[in-house]
Coordinates of C-alpha atoms in Angstrom, one line a residue:
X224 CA 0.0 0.0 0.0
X225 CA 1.2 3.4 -0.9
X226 CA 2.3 5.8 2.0
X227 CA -0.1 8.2 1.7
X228 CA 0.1 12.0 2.5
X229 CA -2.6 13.1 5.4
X230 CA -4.7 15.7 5.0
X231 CA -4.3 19.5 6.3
X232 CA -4.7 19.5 9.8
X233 CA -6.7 22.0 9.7
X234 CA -9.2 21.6 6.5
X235 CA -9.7 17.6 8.8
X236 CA -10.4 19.8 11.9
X237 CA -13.0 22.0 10.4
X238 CA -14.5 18.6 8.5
X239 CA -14.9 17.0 11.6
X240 CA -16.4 19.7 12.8
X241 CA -19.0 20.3 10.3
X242 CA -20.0 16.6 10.6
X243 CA -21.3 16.5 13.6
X244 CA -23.9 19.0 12.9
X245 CA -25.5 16.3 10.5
X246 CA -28.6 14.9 10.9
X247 CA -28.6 10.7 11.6
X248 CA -29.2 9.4 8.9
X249 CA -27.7 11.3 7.1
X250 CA -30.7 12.6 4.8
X251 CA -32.5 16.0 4.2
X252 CA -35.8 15.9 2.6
X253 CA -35.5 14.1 -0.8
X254 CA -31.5 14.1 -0.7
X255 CA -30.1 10.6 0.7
X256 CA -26.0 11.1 1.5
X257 CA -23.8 8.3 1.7
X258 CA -20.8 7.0 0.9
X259 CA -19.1 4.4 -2.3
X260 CA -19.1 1.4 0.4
X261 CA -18.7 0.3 3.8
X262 CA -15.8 -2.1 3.6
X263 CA -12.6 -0.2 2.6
X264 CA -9.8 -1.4 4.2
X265 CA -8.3 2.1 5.3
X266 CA -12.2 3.0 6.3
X267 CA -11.7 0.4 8.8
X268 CA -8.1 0.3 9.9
X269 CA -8.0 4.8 10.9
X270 CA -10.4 3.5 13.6
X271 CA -12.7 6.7 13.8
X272 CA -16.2 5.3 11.7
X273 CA -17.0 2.0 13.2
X274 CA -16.6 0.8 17.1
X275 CA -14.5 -1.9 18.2
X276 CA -17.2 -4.2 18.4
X277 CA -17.9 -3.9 14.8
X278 CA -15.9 -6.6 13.3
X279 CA -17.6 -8.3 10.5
X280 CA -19.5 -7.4 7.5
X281 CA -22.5 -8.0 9.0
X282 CA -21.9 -5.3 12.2
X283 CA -20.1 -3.0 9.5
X284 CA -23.0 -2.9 7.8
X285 CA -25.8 -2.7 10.6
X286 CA -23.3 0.4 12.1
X287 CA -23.2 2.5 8.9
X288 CA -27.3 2.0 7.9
X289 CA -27.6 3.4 11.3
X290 CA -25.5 6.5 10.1
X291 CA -26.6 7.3 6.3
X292 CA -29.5 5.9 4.3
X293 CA -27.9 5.1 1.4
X294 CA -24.8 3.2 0.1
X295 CA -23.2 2.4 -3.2
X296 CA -21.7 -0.8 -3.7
X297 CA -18.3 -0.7 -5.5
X298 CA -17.5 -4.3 -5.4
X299 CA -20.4 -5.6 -8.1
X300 CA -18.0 -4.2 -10.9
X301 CA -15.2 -6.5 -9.7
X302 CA -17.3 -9.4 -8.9
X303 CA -20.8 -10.7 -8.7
X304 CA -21.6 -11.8 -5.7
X305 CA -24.3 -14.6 -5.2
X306 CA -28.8 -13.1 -4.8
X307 CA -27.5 -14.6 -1.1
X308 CA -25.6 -11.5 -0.2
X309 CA -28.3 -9.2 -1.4
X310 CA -30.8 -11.0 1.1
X311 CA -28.6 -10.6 3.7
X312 CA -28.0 -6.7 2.7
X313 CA -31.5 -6.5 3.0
X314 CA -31.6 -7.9 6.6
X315 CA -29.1 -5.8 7.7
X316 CA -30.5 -2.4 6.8
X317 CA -33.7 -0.6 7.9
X318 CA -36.7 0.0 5.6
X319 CA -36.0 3.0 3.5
X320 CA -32.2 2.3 3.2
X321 CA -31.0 2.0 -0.6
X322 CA -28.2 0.4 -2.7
X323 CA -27.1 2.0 -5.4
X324 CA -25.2 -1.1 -7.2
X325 CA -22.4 -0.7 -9.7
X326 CA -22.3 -1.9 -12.7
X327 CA -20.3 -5.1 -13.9
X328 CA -17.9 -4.6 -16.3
X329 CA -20.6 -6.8 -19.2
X330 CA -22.7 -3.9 -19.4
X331 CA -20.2 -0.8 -19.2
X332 CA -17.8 -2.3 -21.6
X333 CA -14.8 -2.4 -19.2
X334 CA -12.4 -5.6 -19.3
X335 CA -13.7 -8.2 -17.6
X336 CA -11.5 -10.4 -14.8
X337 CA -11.4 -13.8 -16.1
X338 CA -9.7 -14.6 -12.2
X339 CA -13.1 -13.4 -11.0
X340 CA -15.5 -14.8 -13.1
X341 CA -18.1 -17.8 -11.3
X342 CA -16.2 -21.0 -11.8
X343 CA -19.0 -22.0 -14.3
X344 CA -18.1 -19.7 -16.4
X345 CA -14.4 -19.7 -16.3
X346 CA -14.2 -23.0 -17.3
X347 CA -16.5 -21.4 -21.1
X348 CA -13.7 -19.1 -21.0
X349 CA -10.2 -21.5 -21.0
X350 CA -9.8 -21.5 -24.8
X351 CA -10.7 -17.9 -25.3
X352 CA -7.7 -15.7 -25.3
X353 CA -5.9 -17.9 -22.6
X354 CA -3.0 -15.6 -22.6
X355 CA -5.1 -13.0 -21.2
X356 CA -6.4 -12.3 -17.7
X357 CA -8.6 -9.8 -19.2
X358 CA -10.9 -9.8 -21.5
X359 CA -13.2 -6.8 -23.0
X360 CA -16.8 -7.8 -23.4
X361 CA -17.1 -8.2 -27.2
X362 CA -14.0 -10.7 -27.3
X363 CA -16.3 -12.9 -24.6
X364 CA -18.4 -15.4 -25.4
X365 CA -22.0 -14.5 -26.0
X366 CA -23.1 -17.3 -24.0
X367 CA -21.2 -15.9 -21.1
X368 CA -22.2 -11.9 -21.4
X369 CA -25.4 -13.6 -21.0
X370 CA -25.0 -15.6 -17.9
X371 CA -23.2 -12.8 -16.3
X372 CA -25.6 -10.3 -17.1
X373 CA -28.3 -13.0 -15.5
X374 CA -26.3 -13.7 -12.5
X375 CA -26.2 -9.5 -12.0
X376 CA -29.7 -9.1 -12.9
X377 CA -30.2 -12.2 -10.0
X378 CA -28.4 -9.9 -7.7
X379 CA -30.6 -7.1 -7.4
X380 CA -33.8 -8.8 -7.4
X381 CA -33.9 -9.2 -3.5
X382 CA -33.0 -5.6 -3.1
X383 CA -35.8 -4.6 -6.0
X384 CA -38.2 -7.2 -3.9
X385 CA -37.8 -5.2 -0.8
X386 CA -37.8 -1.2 -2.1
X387 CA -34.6 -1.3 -1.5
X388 CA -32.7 -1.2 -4.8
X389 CA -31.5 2.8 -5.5
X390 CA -30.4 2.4 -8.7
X391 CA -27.7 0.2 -11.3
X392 CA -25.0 2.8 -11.7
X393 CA -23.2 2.3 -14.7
X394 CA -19.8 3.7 -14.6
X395 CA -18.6 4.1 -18.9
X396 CA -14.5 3.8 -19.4
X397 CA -12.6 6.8 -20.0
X398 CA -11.8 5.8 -23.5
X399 CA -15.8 5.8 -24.5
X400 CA -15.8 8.6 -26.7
X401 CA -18.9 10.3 -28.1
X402 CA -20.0 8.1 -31.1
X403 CA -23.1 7.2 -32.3
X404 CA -22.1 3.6 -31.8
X405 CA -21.3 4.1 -28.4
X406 CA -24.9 6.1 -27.8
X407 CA -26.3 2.7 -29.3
X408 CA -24.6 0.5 -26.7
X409 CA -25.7 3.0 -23.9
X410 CA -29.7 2.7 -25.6
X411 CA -28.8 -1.6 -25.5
X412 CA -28.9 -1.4 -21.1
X413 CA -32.5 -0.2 -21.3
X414 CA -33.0 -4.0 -22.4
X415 CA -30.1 -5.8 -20.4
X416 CA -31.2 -4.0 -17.1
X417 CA -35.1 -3.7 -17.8
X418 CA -37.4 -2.0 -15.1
X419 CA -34.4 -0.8 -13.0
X420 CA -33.6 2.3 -12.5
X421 CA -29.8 3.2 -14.7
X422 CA -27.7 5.8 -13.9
X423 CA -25.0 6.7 -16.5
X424 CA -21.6 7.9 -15.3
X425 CA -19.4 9.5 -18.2
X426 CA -15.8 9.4 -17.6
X427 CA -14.6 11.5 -21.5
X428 CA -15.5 15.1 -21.4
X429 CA -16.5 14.7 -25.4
X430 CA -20.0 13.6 -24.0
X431 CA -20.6 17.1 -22.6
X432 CA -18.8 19.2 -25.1
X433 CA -21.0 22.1 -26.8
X434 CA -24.2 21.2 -28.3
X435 CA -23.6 17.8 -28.4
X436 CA -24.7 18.2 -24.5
X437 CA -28.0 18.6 -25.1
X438 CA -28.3 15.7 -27.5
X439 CA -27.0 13.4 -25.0
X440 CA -29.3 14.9 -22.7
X441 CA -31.6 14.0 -24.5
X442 CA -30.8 10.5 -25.0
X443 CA -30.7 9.8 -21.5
X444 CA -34.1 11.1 -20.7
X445 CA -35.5 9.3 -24.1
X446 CA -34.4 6.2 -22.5
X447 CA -35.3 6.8 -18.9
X448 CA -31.8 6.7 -17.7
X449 CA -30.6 9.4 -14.8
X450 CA -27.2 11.3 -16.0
X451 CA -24.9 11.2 -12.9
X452 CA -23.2 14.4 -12.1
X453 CA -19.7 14.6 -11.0
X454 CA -16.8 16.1 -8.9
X455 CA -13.3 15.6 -10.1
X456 CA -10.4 17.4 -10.9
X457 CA -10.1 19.2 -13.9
X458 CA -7.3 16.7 -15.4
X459 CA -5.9 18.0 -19.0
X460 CA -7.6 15.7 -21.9
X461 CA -9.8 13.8 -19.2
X462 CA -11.5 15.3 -16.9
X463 CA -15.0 15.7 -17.1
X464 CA -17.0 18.9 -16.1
X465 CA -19.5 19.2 -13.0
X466 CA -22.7 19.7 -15.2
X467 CA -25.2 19.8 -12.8
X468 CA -28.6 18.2 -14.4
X469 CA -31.8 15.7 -14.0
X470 CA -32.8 14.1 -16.3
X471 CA -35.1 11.7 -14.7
X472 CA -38.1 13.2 -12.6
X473 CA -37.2 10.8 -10.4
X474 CA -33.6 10.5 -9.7
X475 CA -30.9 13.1 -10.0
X476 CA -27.6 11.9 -8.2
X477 CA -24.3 13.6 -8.1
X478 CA -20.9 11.6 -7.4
X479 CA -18.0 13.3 -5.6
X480 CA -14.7 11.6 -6.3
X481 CA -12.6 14.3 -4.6
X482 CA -9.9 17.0 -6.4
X483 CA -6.5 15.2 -6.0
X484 CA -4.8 16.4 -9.2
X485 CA -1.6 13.8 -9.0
X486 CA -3.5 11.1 -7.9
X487 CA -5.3 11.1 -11.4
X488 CA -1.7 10.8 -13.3
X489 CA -1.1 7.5 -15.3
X490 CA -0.4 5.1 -13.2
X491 CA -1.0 6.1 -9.7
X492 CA -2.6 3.9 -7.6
X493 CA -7.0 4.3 -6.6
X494 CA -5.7 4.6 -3.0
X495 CA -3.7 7.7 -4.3
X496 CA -6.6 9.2 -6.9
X497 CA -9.5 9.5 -4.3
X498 CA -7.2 10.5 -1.2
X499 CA -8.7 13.8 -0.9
X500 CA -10.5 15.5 2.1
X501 CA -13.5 18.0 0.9
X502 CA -13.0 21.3 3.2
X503 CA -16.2 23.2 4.6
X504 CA -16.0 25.7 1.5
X505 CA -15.3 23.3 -1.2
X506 CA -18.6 21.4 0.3
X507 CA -20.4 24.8 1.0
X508 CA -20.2 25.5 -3.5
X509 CA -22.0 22.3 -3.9
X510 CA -25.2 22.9 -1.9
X511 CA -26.7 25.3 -3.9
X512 CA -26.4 22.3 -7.2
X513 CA -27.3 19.9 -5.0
X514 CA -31.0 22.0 -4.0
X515 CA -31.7 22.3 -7.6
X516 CA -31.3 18.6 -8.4
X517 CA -34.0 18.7 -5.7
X518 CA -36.0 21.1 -7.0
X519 CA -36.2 19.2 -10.1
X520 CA -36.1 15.2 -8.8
X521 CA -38.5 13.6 -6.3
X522 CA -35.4 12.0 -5.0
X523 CA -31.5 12.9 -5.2
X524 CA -28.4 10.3 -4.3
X525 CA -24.9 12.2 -2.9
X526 CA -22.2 9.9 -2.5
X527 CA -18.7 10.6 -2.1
X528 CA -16.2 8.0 -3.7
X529 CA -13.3 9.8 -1.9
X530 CA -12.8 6.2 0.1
X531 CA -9.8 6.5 1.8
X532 CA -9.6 6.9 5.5
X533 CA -12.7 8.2 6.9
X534 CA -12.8 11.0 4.1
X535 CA -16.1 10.0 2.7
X536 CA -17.6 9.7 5.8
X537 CA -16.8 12.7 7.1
X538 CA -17.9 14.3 3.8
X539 CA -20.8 12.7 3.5
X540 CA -21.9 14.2 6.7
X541 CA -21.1 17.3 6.1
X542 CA -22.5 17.8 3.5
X543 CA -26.0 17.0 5.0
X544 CA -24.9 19.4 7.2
X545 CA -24.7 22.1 4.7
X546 CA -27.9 21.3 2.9
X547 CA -29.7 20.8 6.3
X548 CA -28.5 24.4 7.0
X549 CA -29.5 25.9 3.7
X550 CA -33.1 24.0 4.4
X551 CA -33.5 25.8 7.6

């Protein structure tokens, strides 16, 4: 693990601060905050989120529901679990609380993990591309993009079952450019993911470039599917802007993944790209675009991907806190 540099003693005294103002859970009107998992290893280890008596999934889980009312799961695009762990998700949480689930790599055209795949399927993959741990999608088998999209679609059936499924997130590679074959691919998950709610996360500025914003605007709400805003740096050539819009009536949900500049460089590590700590005025410019994804969604997701440490957390938090404030 990379040594990582801490935050400014300062910026973390004020955000620790400004969390404990938040309301438990963590929500304010139609706006659910949360964070991009429960489970981090350095979310764990720093000690300050869950108590000593929290030691398993199960507690980890129980303990942060009782904070926030909402929570993304991250792991889904690495591997799907079993409909088993989704039950027990279910059990775990109070009614009301919502998953927002990530999407495998079959449906947002990422490699896929041939390590990671269900041993059913591995063994349909040992003669395809064997020198290869990872495969993109269209070199797989159709047979097993099928059973993988079946096995996801399996997954969030018990969460769907008990109102508790937020949404399927689907996160698109940096390299998905603005064609019209990739807009087809995006229009092909209102029939792999069917009466779920999809939220499209862009990750090449080209989708929101001039008028072509509109258009994909557009597309989105043609097809039902809620545009995800983001926070992230402004990296040369990469970095997408913070457009701030709904396009489902709905849903509206904006993702915060922090403003670490060097930890976005080629080859730095995910510990090193989302080690950032939000201050109180970084936080402070968002709640005015967070109140009008309100104003125009019956219901609005805030999560903050800046997983390392407590970070999210303590942003998550304060956040409400802000919005609370403004609300008052």
């Amino acid at each position: 693990m990379p040594e990582l540099a801490p935050p400014d003693p300062t910026v973390e005294a004020a955000a620790r601060t400004l969390a404990e103002k938040a309301p438990v859970p963590a929500r304010v009107g139609p706006t659910l905050f949360g964070t991009a998992g429960w489970t981090d290893p350095t979310l764990i280890s720093c000690g300050r989120f869950y108590p000593p008596g929290a030691t398993s999934a199960a507690d980890r889980l129980v303990h942060y529901a009782s904070h926030f009312p909402l929570v993304e799961v991250d792991s889904t695009y690495y591997a799907i679990p079993p409909s088993s762990a989704a039950v027990r998700w279910v059990e775990r949480t109070p009614p009301g609380f919502l998953f927002d689930v990530k999407a495998h790599p079959v449906f947002s055209g990422h490699p896929i993990d041939r390590e990671r795949l269900p041993k059913d399927l591995a063994g349909a993959m040992a003669h395809v591309r064997p020198d290869r741990r990872r495969l993109y999608p269209k070199d797989v088998p159709s047979e097993v993009r099928d059973a993988l999209m079946g096995q996801f679609r399996a997954l969030l059936d018990p969460l769907r079952q008990a109102g508790k499924l937020g949404c399927v997130m689907v996160q698109l590679p940096p390299w998905t450019t603005a064609t019209r074959g990739a807009a087809r691919e995006i229009e092909a998950l209102k029939d792999s993911l069917p009466n779920t709610r999809v939220a499209i996360e862009f990750r090449h500025p080209s989708w929101l470039e001039g008028s072509r914003q509109d258009r994909v605007f557009d597309l989105l709400g043609r097809n039902g599917f809620a545009f995800v805003c983001v926070d992230e740096p402004d990296v040369h050539g990469g970095g997408v802007p913070p457009v701030v819009r709904a396009t489902r009536s709905d849903l509206a949900i904006l993702r915060l993944h922090g403003h670490n500049v060097g930890g976005w460089r080629p080859g730095a590590s995910v510990l090193e790209r989302f080690n950032y700590l939000y201050g109180p005025e970084e936080l402070q410019a968002w709640s005015s675009p967070v109140k009008k994804l309100a104003d125009a969604s019956d219901e609005v997701h805030v999560v903050f991907n800046n997983c390392v440490r407590d970070f999210a957390v303590l942003n998550a938090k304060g956040m409400a806190a802000l919005v609370l404030a403004a609300n008052e």
